[in-house]
Every structure is written in C-alpha cells, then in structure tokens.
Coordinates of C-alpha atoms in Angstrom, one line a residue:
M22 CA 27.1 -26.8 6.7
L23 CA 26.6 -23.0 6.5
S24 CA 29.4 -20.9 4.9
S25 CA 31.6 -18.9 7.2
S26 CA 32.8 -16.6 4.4
P27 CA 31.5 -13.0 4.2
G28 CA 28.2 -12.8 2.4
P29 CA 25.4 -10.4 1.4
I30 CA 22.9 -8.8 3.8
G31 CA 19.6 -10.6 3.4
I32 CA 16.4 -8.7 3.0
F33 CA 13.2 -10.7 3.3
D34 CA 9.6 -9.7 2.6
S35 CA 6.4 -11.5 1.8
G36 CA 6.1 -9.5 -1.4
Y37 CA 7.4 -6.3 -3.0
G38 CA 7.0 -3.9 -0.1
G39 CA 10.4 -4.8 1.3
L40 CA 11.9 -3.2 -1.8
T41 CA 11.2 0.2 -0.1
I42 CA 13.3 -0.9 2.8
L43 CA 16.0 -2.2 0.5
H44 CA 16.0 1.1 -1.3
G45 CA 16.4 3.1 1.9
I46 CA 19.2 0.9 3.1
R47 CA 21.1 1.1 -0.3
Q48 CA 20.8 4.9 -0.3
L49 CA 22.7 5.0 3.0
L50 CA 24.9 1.9 2.7
P51 CA 25.6 1.3 -1.0
Q52 CA 28.9 -0.5 -0.5
Y53 CA 27.4 -3.8 0.8
D54 CA 26.1 -6.7 -1.1
Y55 CA 22.3 -7.5 -0.8
L56 CA 20.2 -10.5 -1.4
Y57 CA 16.5 -9.8 -1.6
L58 CA 13.9 -12.6 -1.3
G59 CA 10.2 -12.0 -1.9
D60 CA 7.8 -14.8 -1.1
N61 CA 5.4 -13.4 -3.6
A62 CA 3.8 -16.8 -4.4
R63 CA 2.4 -16.9 -0.8
A64 CA 1.7 -13.2 -0.3
P65 CA 0.0 -11.4 1.4
Y66 CA 1.1 -12.5 4.9
G67 CA -1.2 -9.9 6.6
P68 CA -4.3 -12.0 7.0
R69 CA -2.4 -15.2 7.9
S70 CA -2.2 -16.8 11.3
F71 CA 0.9 -16.3 13.6
D72 CA 1.9 -20.0 13.1
V73 CA 1.8 -19.8 9.3
V74 CA 3.7 -16.5 9.1
Y75 CA 6.3 -17.9 11.5
E76 CA 6.7 -21.1 9.4
F77 CA 7.0 -19.2 6.1
T78 CA 9.4 -16.7 7.6
R79 CA 11.6 -19.4 9.1
Q80 CA 11.8 -21.2 5.7
A81 CA 13.0 -17.9 4.1
V82 CA 15.5 -17.2 6.9
V83 CA 17.0 -20.7 6.5
K84 CA 17.2 -20.3 2.7
L85 CA 19.0 -16.9 3.0
F86 CA 21.5 -18.4 5.6
E87 CA 22.1 -21.3 3.2
M88 CA 22.9 -18.7 0.4
G89 CA 25.6 -17.1 2.5
C90 CA 23.9 -14.4 4.6
H91 CA 25.0 -13.8 8.1
L92 CA 22.6 -10.9 8.8
I93 CA 19.0 -10.8 7.7
I94 CA 16.5 -7.9 7.9
L95 CA 12.8 -8.9 7.9
G96 CA 11.7 -6.1 5.6
C97 CA 8.1 -7.1 6.3
N98 CA 6.0 -5.7 9.2
T99 CA 3.9 -8.8 9.4
A100 CA 6.9 -11.1 9.7
S101 CA 8.5 -8.7 12.1
A102 CA 5.4 -8.7 14.2
K103 CA 4.5 -12.4 14.1
A104 CA 7.7 -14.3 13.6
L105 CA 10.8 -12.3 14.6
R106 CA 10.9 -13.0 18.3
T107 CA 10.3 -16.8 18.0
I108 CA 13.1 -17.0 15.3
Q109 CA 15.5 -15.0 17.5
Q110 CA 14.8 -16.9 20.7
N111 CA 14.1 -20.5 19.4
D112 CA 15.7 -21.0 16.0
L113 CA 18.9 -19.0 15.9
P114 CA 20.5 -20.8 18.8
Q115 CA 20.0 -24.1 16.9
I116 CA 20.8 -22.9 13.4
D117 CA 23.8 -20.7 14.2
P118 CA 24.0 -18.5 17.4
N119 CA 26.4 -16.1 15.5
R120 CA 23.9 -15.2 12.8
R121 CA 21.4 -12.5 13.3
V122 CA 17.8 -11.7 12.2
L123 CA 16.5 -8.1 12.7
G124 CA 13.0 -6.6 12.3
I125 CA 11.8 -3.2 11.1
I126 CA 9.3 -2.3 13.8
R127 CA 11.8 -1.3 16.5
P128 CA 13.8 1.3 14.6
T129 CA 10.7 3.5 14.1
T130 CA 9.3 3.0 17.6
E131 CA 12.6 3.9 19.2
I132 CA 12.8 7.3 17.7
I133 CA 9.1 8.2 17.6
G134 CA 9.4 10.0 20.9
S135 CA 11.5 12.7 19.3
L136 CA 9.1 13.1 16.4
T137 CA 5.7 13.7 18.2
T138 CA 4.9 16.8 20.2
S139 CA 1.3 15.9 21.1
R140 CA 2.4 12.4 22.3
H141 CA -0.5 11.0 20.3
V142 CA 0.7 8.6 17.5
G143 CA -1.2 6.7 14.8
I144 CA -0.3 3.5 13.1
L145 CA -1.6 2.6 9.6
A146 CA -0.8 -1.0 8.8
T147 CA -2.2 -4.4 7.6
E148 CA -4.7 -6.3 9.7
G149 CA -2.1 -8.7 10.9
T150 CA 0.2 -6.0 12.2
I151 CA -2.6 -4.1 13.9
K152 CA -4.0 -7.2 15.6
S153 CA -0.5 -8.2 16.8
E154 CA -0.3 -4.8 18.7
S155 CA 3.5 -4.9 18.0
Y156 CA 3.8 -1.2 17.4
T157 CA 1.8 -0.3 20.5
L158 CA 3.8 -2.6 22.7
E159 CA 7.1 -1.4 21.3
I160 CA 6.3 2.3 21.5
Q161 CA 5.0 2.0 25.1
K162 CA 8.1 0.1 26.1
F163 CA 10.3 3.1 25.0
H164 CA 7.8 5.9 25.5
P165 CA 5.1 4.9 28.1
D166 CA 3.6 8.4 27.9
I167 CA 2.6 8.1 24.2
T168 CA -1.0 7.2 23.2
V169 CA -1.1 4.9 20.2
T170 CA -4.1 4.4 17.9
G171 CA -4.0 1.8 15.1
V172 CA -6.1 1.3 12.0
A173 CA -5.9 -1.5 9.5
C174 CA -6.0 -0.6 5.8
P175 CA -6.7 -3.9 4.0
F176 CA -7.2 -2.4 0.5
W177 CA -3.9 -0.4 0.4
V178 CA -1.6 -3.2 -0.5
P179 CA -3.7 -4.4 -3.5
L180 CA -3.9 -0.8 -4.7
V181 CA -0.1 -0.6 -4.9
E182 CA 0.4 -4.1 -6.3
Y183 CA -2.1 -3.7 -9.0
N184 CA -0.6 -0.4 -10.0
E185 CA -3.7 1.6 -8.9
A186 CA -1.9 3.9 -6.4
D187 CA -2.5 6.9 -8.6
S188 CA -6.0 6.1 -9.6
P189 CA -9.2 7.9 -8.4
G190 CA -10.3 4.8 -6.7
A191 CA -7.3 5.0 -4.4
D192 CA -8.5 8.3 -3.1
Y193 CA -11.6 6.7 -1.6
F194 CA -9.7 4.0 0.3
V195 CA -6.9 6.3 1.5
K196 CA -9.3 9.1 2.6
K197 CA -11.5 6.5 4.4
C198 CA -8.6 5.2 6.6
I199 CA -7.2 8.7 7.3
D200 CA -10.6 9.9 8.4
Q201 CA -11.1 6.9 10.5
I202 CA -7.8 7.2 12.5
M203 CA -8.2 11.0 12.9
C204 CA -11.7 10.5 14.1
L205 CA -10.5 7.9 16.7
D206 CA -7.9 10.4 18.0
P207 CA -7.9 14.0 16.7
K208 CA -4.8 14.7 18.8
I209 CA -2.6 12.5 16.6
D210 CA 0.3 14.6 15.2
T211 CA 2.5 11.7 13.8
I212 CA 1.5 8.7 11.8
I213 CA 3.8 5.7 11.2
L214 CA 3.2 3.8 7.9
G215 CA 3.5 0.3 9.3
C216 CA 3.5 -1.4 6.0
T217 CA 6.3 -1.2 3.4
H218 CA 3.9 -0.8 0.5
Y219 CA 2.3 2.3 1.9
P220 CA 5.0 4.9 0.9
L221 CA 3.9 4.4 -2.7
L222 CA 0.6 6.0 -1.6
M223 CA 2.3 9.0 0.0
P224 CA 1.0 11.7 -2.3
K225 CA -2.6 10.7 -1.5
I226 CA -1.9 10.1 2.2
Q227 CA -0.5 13.6 2.5
K228 CA -3.5 15.0 0.4
Y229 CA -6.0 13.8 3.0
L230 CA -4.1 14.3 6.2
P231 CA -4.9 17.4 8.3
A232 CA -2.3 20.1 8.3
G233 CA 0.4 19.6 10.8
V234 CA 0.2 15.8 10.9
H235 CA 3.5 14.2 9.9
V236 CA 3.9 10.8 8.2
I237 CA 6.8 8.5 9.0
P238 CA 7.8 5.9 6.3
Q239 CA 10.2 3.3 7.6
G240 CA 13.0 3.1 5.0
E241 CA 15.3 5.8 6.2
Y242 CA 14.9 4.9 9.9
V243 CA 15.6 1.2 9.3
A244 CA 18.7 2.2 7.2
D245 CA 19.9 4.5 10.1
S246 CA 19.3 1.7 12.6
L247 CA 21.2 -0.8 10.4
K248 CA 24.2 1.6 10.0
S249 CA 24.3 2.0 13.8
Y250 CA 24.0 -1.7 14.4
L251 CA 27.0 -2.5 12.0
E252 CA 29.1 0.2 13.7
R253 CA 28.3 -1.3 17.2
H254 CA 28.9 -4.9 16.0
P255 CA 32.2 -4.9 14.0
Q256 CA 32.4 -8.7 14.0
M257 CA 29.1 -8.8 12.1
E258 CA 30.1 -5.9 9.8
Q259 CA 33.2 -7.9 8.7
K260 CA 30.9 -10.8 7.7
C261 CA 29.0 -8.6 5.3
S262 CA 30.6 -8.6 1.8
K263 CA 31.2 -5.3 0.0
N264 CA 30.9 -5.3 -3.8
A265 CA 27.9 -3.1 -4.1
T266 CA 25.8 -5.8 -5.7
V267 CA 22.1 -6.7 -5.4
R268 CA 20.6 -10.1 -6.2
Y269 CA 16.8 -10.6 -6.4
L270 CA 14.9 -13.9 -5.6
T271 CA 11.2 -14.6 -5.8
T272 CA 8.9 -17.6 -5.3
E273 CA 6.6 -16.2 -8.0
N274 CA 6.9 -15.8 -11.7
S275 CA 10.1 -13.8 -12.4
D276 CA 8.5 -11.7 -15.1
K277 CA 5.7 -10.5 -12.7
F278 CA 8.4 -9.6 -10.1
K279 CA 10.4 -7.6 -12.7
E280 CA 7.3 -5.7 -13.7
S281 CA 6.2 -4.9 -10.1
A282 CA 9.8 -4.2 -8.9
Q283 CA 9.9 -1.2 -11.3
L284 CA 7.0 0.4 -9.4
F285 CA 9.1 0.3 -6.2
L286 CA 12.6 0.9 -7.5
H287 CA 12.1 2.8 -10.8
E288 CA 14.8 0.6 -12.4
S289 CA 14.8 -2.8 -14.2
V290 CA 16.2 -5.8 -12.3
E291 CA 17.2 -9.3 -13.0
V292 CA 15.5 -11.9 -10.8
E293 CA 15.6 -15.7 -10.1
T294 CA 12.7 -17.9 -9.1
I295 CA 13.3 -20.2 -6.2
T296 CA 11.0 -22.5 -4.0
L297 CA 10.6 -22.5 -0.2
G298 CA 9.4 -25.2 2.1

C-alpha cells in the first residue's frame, strides 16, 4: 500500500547526469524535499533497447513511489524518450492514477521556438535519444516550421564520468561532433544539449561552436517547467513535502557515487545503496 502522506519529489536518472537537473530544480525550488535515484550499476541506458530501458525505468519509478514520492521527474533523456509515455499511459493507471511521472524533453522543446531566429535547431545527445527522434517529434509538434538536426555523441558521457571533461582528449571528441552537426546544417543557431551529462563539457562546446550559435542546457528550463506545473496543480503541490532536504540513492557502490557526485554538484553528499528489480 503506497503512502498518502506528503513525500519528496523523486528525480531518477540512469547515472549521474540527472544531478544537473536536480541542481537546476533546487536552485529555483529549494524549499521542497528531493529523493534522487541513480541506477548507476546498469548505466548507461543510451545504447539499450526500448524494452530494457522501459523495464529498468519502471522498476525505479515503482521504488520511488514506495519510498513516498507522489511526483517523479525522469531526469534522464533516454528514459524520457524510451519509457515515459508507456509508464504514463499503461502503468500509472494501475499503480496509482493520482501519481505523476514527468520527463525532461518537453520543457525545452516547448520554449525552443522563442530561442531560435533561423528556425534551424541542433540536438546533441546519446545514440538512444537521437534514434528515438523524441526531440524532433516534440519540437515539430509545437513548432512545425523548425528544421531539426540531431547528432549522437557516444564518447561524451564517458569523458564526463571518467573526469576527463577538461582533458585535451575531450577537445577532439567535442570538436568532432560540433563540426559534424554544423556541417549537416550550417543554418543552425541554437543547439539543445539532449543529455544531462553534457553541461559539464560546456567550456569546450562553446570553444568550438561558431559565433552566434547558442547552447541550451536543460536544467533551468526543466526547473521553470516544474515550478509552473506545481502552480497549475495545487493538489500535487500539497503532496510534496517541504523541509529542504535531499536524499541520494544509487544501485552502485556508494563511494563511487560520492566521488562522481562531487563533479556535478561541487559538494559532498551522503548516499545509500539500494537494489532494483
């Protein structure tokens, strides 16, 4: 039986990247309690099939509901692309129709029309997110006049997770993807970072981007969207507890999570290891 008492807002990611989403949300909405779950033991999700990503994500959602969350943000582009719709349509009505799971693709795609002048937008993301075409479909739903070009950057996540984001080797892989996307469509004036790890590569991304091309990390837009959602859904807002706490869970070794979390949050955290499935 799931608890009806107010509980934390759940943030789920396959790894560490969702910490950039959590950071953006906490900057804007510090008063709420948050429960972050990283499925680090089974990361990365990017190359995995739709069925596997859905099953792993569903397990995490059920766990967070059991731990008191009424609202969960999938702070993972791959999970948002491959699992969100099925969970919303098939699982929530059975688990609890009053609970909610939201993704992180829609907030950026909704506002992109106000950010691009040329109406040519680029997406840099994992292979799974690019193959799903989720960004293209969402952008064209809201802004059918925008041309979208996507490029997968398979080496960017390992660069961040192995603390190589500032290394000379990172320059090669960042420049390669930037050159590729700008070659495919030189009219691009706005690029969405469709992976939550990528903001940690921002200095190098900006170094190799042509002048006048803007980069959009997701954190602040997801935070704005969540704030708006809570204002529009006061019943859900009342189910979110407010003690300004954060609790971290991982399916991996807790020491490794602590070490990597410092790269994303620039603060030390306490973390508990749990199992899923």
